[in-house]
Short mmCIF file of C-alpha atoms in Angstrom, two decimals:
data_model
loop_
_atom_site.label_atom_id
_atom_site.label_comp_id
_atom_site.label_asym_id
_atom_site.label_seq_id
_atom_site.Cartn_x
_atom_site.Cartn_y
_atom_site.Cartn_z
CA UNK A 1 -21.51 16.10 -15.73
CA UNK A 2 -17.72 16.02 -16.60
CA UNK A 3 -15.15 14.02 -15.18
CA UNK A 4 -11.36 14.54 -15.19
CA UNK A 5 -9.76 11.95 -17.63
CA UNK A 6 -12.17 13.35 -20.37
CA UNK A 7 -9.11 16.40 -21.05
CA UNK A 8 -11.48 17.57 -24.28
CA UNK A 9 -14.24 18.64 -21.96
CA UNK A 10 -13.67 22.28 -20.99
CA UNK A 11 -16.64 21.98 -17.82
CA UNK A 12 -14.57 19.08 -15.03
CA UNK A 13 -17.02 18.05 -12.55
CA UNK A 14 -15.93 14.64 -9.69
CA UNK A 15 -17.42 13.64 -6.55
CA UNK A 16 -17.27 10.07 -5.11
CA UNK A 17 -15.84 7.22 -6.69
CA UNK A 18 -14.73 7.18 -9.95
CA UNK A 19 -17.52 5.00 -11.80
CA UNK A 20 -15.45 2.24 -13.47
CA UNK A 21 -16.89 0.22 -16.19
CA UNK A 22 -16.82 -3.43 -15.87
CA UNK A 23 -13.41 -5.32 -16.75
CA UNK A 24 -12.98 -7.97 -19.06
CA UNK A 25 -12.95 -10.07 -16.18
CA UNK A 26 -16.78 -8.80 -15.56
CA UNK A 27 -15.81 -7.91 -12.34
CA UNK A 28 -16.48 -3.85 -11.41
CA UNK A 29 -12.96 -2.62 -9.64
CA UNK A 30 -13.67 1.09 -7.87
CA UNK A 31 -11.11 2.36 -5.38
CA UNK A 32 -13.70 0.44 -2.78
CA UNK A 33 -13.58 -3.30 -4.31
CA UNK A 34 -10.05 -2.64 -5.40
CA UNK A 35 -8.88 -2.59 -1.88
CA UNK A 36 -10.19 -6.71 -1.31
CA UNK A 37 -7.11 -7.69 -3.56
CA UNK A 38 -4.58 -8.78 -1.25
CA UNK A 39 -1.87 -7.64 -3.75
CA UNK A 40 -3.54 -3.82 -3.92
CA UNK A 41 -3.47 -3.90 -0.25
CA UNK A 42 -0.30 -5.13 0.09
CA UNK A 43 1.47 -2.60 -2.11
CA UNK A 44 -1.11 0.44 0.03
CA UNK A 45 0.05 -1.00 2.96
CA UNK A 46 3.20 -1.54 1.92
CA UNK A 47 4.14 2.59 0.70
CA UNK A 48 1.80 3.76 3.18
CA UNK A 49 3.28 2.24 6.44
CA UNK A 50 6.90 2.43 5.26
CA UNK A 51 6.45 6.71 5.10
CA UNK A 52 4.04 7.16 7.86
CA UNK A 53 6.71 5.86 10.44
CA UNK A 54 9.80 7.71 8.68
CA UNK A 55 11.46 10.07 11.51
CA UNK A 56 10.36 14.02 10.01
CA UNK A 57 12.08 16.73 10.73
CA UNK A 58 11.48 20.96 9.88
CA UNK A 59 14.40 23.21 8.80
CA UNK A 60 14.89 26.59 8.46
CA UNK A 61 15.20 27.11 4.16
CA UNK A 62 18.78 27.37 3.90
CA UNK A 63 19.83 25.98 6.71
CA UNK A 64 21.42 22.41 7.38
CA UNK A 65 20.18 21.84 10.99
CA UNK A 66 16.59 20.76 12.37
CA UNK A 67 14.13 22.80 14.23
CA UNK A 68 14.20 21.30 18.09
CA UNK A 69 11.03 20.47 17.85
CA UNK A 70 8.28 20.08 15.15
CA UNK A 71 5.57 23.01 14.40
CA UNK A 72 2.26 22.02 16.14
CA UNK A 73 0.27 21.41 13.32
CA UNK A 74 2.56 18.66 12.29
CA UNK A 75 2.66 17.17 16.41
CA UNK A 76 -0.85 17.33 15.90
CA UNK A 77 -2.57 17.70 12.04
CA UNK A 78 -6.17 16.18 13.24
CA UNK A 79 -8.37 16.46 15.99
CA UNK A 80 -7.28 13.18 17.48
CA UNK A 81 -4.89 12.18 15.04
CA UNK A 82 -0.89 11.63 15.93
CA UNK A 83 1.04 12.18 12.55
CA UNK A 84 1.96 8.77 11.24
CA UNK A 85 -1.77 7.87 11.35
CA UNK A 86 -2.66 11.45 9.15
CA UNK A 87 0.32 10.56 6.99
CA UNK A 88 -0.98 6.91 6.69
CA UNK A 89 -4.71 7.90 5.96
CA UNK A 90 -3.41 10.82 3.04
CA UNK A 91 -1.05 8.27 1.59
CA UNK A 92 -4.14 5.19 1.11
CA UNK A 93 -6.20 8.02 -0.42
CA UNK A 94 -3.08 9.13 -2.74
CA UNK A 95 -2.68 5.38 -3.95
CA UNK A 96 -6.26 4.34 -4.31
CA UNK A 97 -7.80 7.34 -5.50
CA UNK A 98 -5.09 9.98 -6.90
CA UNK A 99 -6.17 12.57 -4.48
CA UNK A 100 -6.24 13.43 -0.75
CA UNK A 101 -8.07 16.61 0.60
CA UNK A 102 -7.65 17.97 3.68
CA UNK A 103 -10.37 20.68 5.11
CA UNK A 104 -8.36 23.59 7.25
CA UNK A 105 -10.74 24.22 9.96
CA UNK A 106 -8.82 26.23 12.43
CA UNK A 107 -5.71 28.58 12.14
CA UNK A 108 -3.32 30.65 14.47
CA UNK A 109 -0.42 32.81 14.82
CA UNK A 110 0.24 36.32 13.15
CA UNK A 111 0.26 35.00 9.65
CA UNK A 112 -2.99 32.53 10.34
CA UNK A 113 -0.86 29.62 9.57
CA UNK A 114 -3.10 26.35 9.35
CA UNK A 115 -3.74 24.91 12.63
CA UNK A 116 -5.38 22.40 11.81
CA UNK A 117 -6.16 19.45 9.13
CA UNK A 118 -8.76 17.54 8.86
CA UNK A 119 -9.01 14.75 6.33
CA UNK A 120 -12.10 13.97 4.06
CA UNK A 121 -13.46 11.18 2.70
CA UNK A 122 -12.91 11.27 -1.06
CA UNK A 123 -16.80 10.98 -2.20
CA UNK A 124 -17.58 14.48 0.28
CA UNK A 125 -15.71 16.46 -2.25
CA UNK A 126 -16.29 17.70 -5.52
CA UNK A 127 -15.10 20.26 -8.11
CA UNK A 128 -15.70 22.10 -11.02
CA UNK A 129 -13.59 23.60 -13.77
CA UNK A 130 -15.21 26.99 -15.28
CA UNK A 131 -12.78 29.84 -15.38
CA UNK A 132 -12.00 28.95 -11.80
CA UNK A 133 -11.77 26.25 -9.57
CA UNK A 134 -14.71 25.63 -7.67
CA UNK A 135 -14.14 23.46 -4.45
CA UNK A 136 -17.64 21.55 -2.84
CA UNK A 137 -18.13 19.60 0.53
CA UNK A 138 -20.78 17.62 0.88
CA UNK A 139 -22.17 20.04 -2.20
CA UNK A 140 -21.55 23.27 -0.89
CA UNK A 141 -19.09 25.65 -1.99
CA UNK A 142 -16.11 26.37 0.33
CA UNK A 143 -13.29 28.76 0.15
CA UNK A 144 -10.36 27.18 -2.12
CA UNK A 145 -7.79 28.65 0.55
CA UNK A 146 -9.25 26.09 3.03
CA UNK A 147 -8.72 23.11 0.65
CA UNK A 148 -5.48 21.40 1.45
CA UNK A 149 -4.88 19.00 -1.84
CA UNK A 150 -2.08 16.65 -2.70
CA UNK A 151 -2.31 15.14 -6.13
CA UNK A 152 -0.85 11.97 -6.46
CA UNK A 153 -0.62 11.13 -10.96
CA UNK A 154 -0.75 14.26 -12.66
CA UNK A 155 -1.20 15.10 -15.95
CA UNK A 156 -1.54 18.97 -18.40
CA UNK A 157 -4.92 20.31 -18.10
CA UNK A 158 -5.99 18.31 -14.73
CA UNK A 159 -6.90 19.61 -11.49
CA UNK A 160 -7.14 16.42 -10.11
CA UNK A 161 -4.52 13.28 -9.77
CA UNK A 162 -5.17 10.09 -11.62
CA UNK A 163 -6.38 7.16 -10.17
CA UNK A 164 -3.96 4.23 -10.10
CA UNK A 165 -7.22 1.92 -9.49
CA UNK A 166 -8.86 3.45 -12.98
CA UNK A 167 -5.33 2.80 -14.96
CA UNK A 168 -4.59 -0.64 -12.94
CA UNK A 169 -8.30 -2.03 -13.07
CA UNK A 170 -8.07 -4.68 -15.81
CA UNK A 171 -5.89 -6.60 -13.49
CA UNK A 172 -7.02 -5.86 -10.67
CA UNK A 173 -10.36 -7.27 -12.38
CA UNK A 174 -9.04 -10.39 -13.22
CA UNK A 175 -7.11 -11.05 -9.98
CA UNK A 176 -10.27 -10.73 -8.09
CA UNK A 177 -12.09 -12.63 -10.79
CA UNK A 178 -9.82 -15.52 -10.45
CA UNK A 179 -9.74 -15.53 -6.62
CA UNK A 180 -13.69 -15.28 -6.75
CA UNK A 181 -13.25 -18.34 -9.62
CA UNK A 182 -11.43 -20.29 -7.35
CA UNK A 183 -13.17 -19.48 -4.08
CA UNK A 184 -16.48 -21.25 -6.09
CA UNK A 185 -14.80 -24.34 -7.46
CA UNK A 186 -13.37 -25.66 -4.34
CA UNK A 187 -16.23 -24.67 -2.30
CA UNK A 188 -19.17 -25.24 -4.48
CA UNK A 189 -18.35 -27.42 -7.45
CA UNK A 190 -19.89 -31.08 -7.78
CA UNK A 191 -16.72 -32.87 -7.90
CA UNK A 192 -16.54 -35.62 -5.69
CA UNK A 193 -13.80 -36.28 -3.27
CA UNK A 194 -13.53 -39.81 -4.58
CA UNK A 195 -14.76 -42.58 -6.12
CA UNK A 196 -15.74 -46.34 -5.39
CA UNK A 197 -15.44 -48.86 -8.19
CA UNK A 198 -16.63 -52.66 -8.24
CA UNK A 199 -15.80 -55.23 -10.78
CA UNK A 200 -19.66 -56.64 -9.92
CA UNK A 201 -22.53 -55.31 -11.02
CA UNK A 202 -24.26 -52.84 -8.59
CA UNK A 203 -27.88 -51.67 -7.96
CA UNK A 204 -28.39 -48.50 -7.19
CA UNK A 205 -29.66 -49.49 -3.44
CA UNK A 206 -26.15 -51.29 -3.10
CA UNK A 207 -24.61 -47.96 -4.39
CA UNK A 208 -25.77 -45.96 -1.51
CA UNK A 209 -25.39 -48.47 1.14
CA UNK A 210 -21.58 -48.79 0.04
CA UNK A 211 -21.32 -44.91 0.45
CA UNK A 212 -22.97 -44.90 3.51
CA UNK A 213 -21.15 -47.28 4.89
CA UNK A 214 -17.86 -45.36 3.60
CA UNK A 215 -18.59 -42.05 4.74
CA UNK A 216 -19.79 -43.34 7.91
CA UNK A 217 -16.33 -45.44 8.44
CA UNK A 218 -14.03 -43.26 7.15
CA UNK A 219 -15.20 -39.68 7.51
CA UNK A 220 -13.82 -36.60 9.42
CA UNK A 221 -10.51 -39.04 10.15
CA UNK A 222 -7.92 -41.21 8.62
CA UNK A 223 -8.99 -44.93 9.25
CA UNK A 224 -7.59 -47.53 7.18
CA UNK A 225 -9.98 -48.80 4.26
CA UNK A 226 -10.90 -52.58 4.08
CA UNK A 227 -13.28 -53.26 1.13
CA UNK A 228 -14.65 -56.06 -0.31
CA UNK A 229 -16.34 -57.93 -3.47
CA UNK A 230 -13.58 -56.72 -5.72
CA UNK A 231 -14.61 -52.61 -4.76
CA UNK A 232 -12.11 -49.99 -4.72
CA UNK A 233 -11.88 -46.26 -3.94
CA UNK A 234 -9.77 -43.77 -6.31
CA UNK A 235 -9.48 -40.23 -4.91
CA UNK A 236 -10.06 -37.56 -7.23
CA UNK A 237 -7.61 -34.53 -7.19
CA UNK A 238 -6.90 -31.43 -9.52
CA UNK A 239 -4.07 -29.77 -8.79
CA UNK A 240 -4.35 -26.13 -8.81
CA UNK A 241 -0.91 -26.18 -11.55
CA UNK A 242 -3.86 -27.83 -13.86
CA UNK A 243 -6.57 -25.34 -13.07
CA UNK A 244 -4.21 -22.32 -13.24
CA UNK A 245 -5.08 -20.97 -10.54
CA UNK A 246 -1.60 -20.37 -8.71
CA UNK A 247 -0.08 -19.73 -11.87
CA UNK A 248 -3.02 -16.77 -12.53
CA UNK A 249 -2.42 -15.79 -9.18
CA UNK A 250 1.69 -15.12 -9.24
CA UNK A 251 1.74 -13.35 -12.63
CA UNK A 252 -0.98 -11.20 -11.43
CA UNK A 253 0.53 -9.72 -8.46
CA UNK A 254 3.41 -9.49 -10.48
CA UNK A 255 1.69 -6.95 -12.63
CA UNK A 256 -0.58 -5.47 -9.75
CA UNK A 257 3.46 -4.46 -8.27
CA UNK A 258 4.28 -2.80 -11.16
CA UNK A 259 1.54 -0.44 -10.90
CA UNK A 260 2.62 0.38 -7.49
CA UNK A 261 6.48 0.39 -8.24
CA UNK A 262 7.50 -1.92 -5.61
CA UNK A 263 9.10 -5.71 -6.15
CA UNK A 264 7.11 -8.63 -6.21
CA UNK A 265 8.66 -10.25 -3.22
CA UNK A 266 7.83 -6.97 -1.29
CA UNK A 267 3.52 -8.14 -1.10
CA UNK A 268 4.25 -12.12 -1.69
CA UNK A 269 4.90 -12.11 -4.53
CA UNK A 270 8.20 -14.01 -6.65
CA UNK A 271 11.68 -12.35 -7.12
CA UNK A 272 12.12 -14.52 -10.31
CA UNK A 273 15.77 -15.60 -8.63
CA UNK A 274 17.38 -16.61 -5.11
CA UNK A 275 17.79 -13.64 -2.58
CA UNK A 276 21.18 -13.33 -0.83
CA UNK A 277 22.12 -10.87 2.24
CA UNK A 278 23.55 -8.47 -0.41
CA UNK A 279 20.99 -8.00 -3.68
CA UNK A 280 18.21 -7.77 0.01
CA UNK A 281 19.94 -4.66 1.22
CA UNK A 282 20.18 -3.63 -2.71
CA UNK A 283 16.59 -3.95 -2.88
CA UNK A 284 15.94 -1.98 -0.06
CA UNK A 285 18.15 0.93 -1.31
CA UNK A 286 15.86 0.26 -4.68
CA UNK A 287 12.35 0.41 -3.11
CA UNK A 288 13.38 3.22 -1.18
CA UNK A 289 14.63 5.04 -4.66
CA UNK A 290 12.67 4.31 -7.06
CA UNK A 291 9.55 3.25 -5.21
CA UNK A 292 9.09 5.74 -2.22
CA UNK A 293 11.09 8.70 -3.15
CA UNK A 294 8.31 9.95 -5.18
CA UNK A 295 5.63 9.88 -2.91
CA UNK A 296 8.08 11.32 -0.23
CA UNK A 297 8.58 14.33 -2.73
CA UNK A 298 4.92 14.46 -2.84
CA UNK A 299 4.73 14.76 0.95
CA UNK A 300 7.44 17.54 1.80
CA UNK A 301 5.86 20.05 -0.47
CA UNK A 302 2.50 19.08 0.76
CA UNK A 303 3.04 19.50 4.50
CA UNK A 304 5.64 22.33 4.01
CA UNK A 305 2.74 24.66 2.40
CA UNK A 306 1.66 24.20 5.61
CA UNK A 307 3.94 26.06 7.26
CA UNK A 308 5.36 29.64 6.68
CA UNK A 309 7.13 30.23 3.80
CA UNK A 310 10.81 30.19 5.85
CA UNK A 311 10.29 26.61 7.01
CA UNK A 312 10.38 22.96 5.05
CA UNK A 313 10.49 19.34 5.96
CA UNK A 314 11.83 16.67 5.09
CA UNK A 315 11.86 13.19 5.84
CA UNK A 316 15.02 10.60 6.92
CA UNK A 317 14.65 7.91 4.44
CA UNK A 318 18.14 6.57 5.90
CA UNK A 319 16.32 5.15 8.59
CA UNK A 320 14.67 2.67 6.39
CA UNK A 321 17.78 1.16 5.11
CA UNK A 322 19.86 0.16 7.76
CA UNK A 323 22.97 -2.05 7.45
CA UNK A 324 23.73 -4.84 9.72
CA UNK A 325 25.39 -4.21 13.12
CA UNK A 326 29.21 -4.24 12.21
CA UNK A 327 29.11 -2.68 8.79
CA UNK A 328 27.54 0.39 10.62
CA UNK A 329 29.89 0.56 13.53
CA UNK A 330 32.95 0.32 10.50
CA UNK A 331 31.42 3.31 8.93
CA UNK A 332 30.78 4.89 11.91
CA UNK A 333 34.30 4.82 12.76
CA UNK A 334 35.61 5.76 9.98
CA UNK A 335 33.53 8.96 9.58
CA UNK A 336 34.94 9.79 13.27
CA UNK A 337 38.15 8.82 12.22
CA UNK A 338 38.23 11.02 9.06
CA UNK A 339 36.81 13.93 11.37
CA UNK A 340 33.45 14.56 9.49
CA UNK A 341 31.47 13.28 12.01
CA UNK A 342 31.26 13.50 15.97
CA UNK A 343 31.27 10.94 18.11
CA UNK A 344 27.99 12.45 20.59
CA UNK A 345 26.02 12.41 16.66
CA UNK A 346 26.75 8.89 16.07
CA UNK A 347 25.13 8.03 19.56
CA UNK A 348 22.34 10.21 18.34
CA UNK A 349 22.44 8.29 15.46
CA UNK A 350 22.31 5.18 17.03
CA UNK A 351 19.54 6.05 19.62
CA UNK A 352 21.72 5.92 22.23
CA UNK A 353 21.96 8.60 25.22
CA UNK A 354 24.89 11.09 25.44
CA UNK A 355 27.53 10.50 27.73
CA UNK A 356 28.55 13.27 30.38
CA UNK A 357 32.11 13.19 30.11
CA UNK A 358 32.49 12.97 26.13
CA UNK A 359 34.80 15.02 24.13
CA UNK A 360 33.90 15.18 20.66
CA UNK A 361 37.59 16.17 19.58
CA UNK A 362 39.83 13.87 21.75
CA UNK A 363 37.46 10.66 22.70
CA UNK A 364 35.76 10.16 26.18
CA UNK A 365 37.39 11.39 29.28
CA UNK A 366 39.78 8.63 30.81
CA UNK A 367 38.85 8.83 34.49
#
């Protein structure tokens, strides 16, 4: 058995989760445990809902305009399944495991055009590398023509994408070591909440009557303490600072963003430096560069082999950055006032219904 990141192997063979050794940490990641990292699900979350609920739209290749109306399979990809949920699904198995496949189970029309999608779970599918591709589902060879695959982290010589989980899991490892860490100290170390001192000497029957009577006085509420014969109660605290633990945690999903391409302060994480109205909307127009654009790439050319060879999508990213309510109405205006937009597409723009009675050259219709 070969798997894909050994490139010097000529024979690739992958089915299930990748098997990750052990981190530093000496916690396992796989694309499974990975997932229990609030910063790795934050960032999968994060790309994967911000896509999936983009407005999509099919063209005619050449053309500027939209189709009315999207082809079927893309109303409908699954059995069950509106769009931005298959969108959502193949974009968490892009991001945890480098790969999505898709099974075409039913077709129609006079070129047999895929009719129909349905999504596998990543450890049903295998393949093999010797002189041709060899596609298995559940162990048994299927067509490669019904094999829809989108490969998130390429590289020369693979079939398949990389995992981001494999490349990230040293700290992923330790962020789930440290939260484990911490989860055990505060919940199962011996440290006491506090302690009672005496300047007398005291038996060790004395001892427990004093904590008895402590615990049963002040316990499960805030009374006020009255003690005696020169005793006195110091509460013992570590803050976390001390321990490292919130320190650990920031830089980590610090890192764990990088990975992902998307800022800190996107999953919880620290900017580094104060946020004003302007460097937020910057940000935006950032994530949605740098951060989605690839995996929206990605996407397009997916779902357009889909579809005959004279029709292509594309999705609106502009509708994930919008401005605040004046600055849009300003440009707005000036786009009708410069005559390179119409006034009935800003109200489609807008989401607004058309008005009967609207003339796009000379302004509504003065009754």
């Amino acid at each position: 058995m070969r798997w894909p990141w050994q490139r010097h192997d000529r024979d690739l063979f992958r089915i299930g989760d990748i098997p990750l050794s052990t981190t530093y940490a000496a916690v396992p990641v796989t694309p499974s445990t990975a997932l229990q990292h609030s910063a790795v699900w934050a960032s999968v979350n994060l790309i994967a809902g911000s896509i999936s609920t983009l407005p999509l739209a099919a063209y005619r290749v050449g053309e500027r305009d939209p189709l009315p109306a999207l082809p079927p399979i893309l109303r409908s990809p699954s059995a069950g399944w509106s769009l931005p949920d298959f969108l959502y699904a193949a974009l968490q198995s892009l991001l945890v495991r480098g790969n999505c496949y898709g099974l075409i189970v039913d077709r129609a029309g006079a070129g047999l055009l895929p009719a129909q999608v349905e999504l596998l779970a990543p450890e049903r599918v295998g393949v093999q590398v010797d002189n041709r591709v060899i596609w298995r589902i559940d162990g048994q060879e299927v067509d490669p023509a019904s094999i829809w695959h989108v490969k998130a982290f390429t590289a020369p010589g693979q079939v398949l994408g990389l995992s981001p989980i494999q490349h990230a899991r040293q700290a992923i490892g330790l962020g789930i070591g440290a939260e484990r860490y911490a989860a055990r100290f505060f919940g199962e170390s011996a440290i006491p909440s506090g302690v009672l001192t005496s300047d007398q000497d005291i038996k060790q029957d004395r001892a427990e009557q004093l904590k008895a009577r402590w615990k049963q006085a002040h316990s499960g509420h805030r009374d006020i303490a009255v003690l005696g014969q020169g005793a006195r109660f110091q509460a013992v605290t570590i803050p976390p600072e001390q321990a490292q633990f919130l320190e650990s945690t920031r830089a980590n999903v610090a890192t764990i963003a990088r990975y992902f391409g998307v800022q800190p302060e996107l999953i919880g994480g620290e900017c580094g430096g104060s946020l004003t109205y302007a460097n937020v909307e910057q940000r935006a127009l950032d994530f949605l560069t740098f951060g989605l654009r690839p995996w929206l790439v990605r996407l397009e050319v997916a779902l357009s082999a889909l579809l005959s060879s004279t029709t292509t999508v594309k999705f609106n990213a502009a509708a994930l950055v919008r401005t605040d309510l004046l600055t849009r109405y300003q440009a707005h205006e000036s786009a009708i006032r410069a005559g390179w937009k119409l006034r009935s597409e800003v109200r489609e723009l807008e989401d607004l219904p058309p008005i009967a009675g609207i003339n796009d050259q000379e302004g509504p219709a003065v009754a």
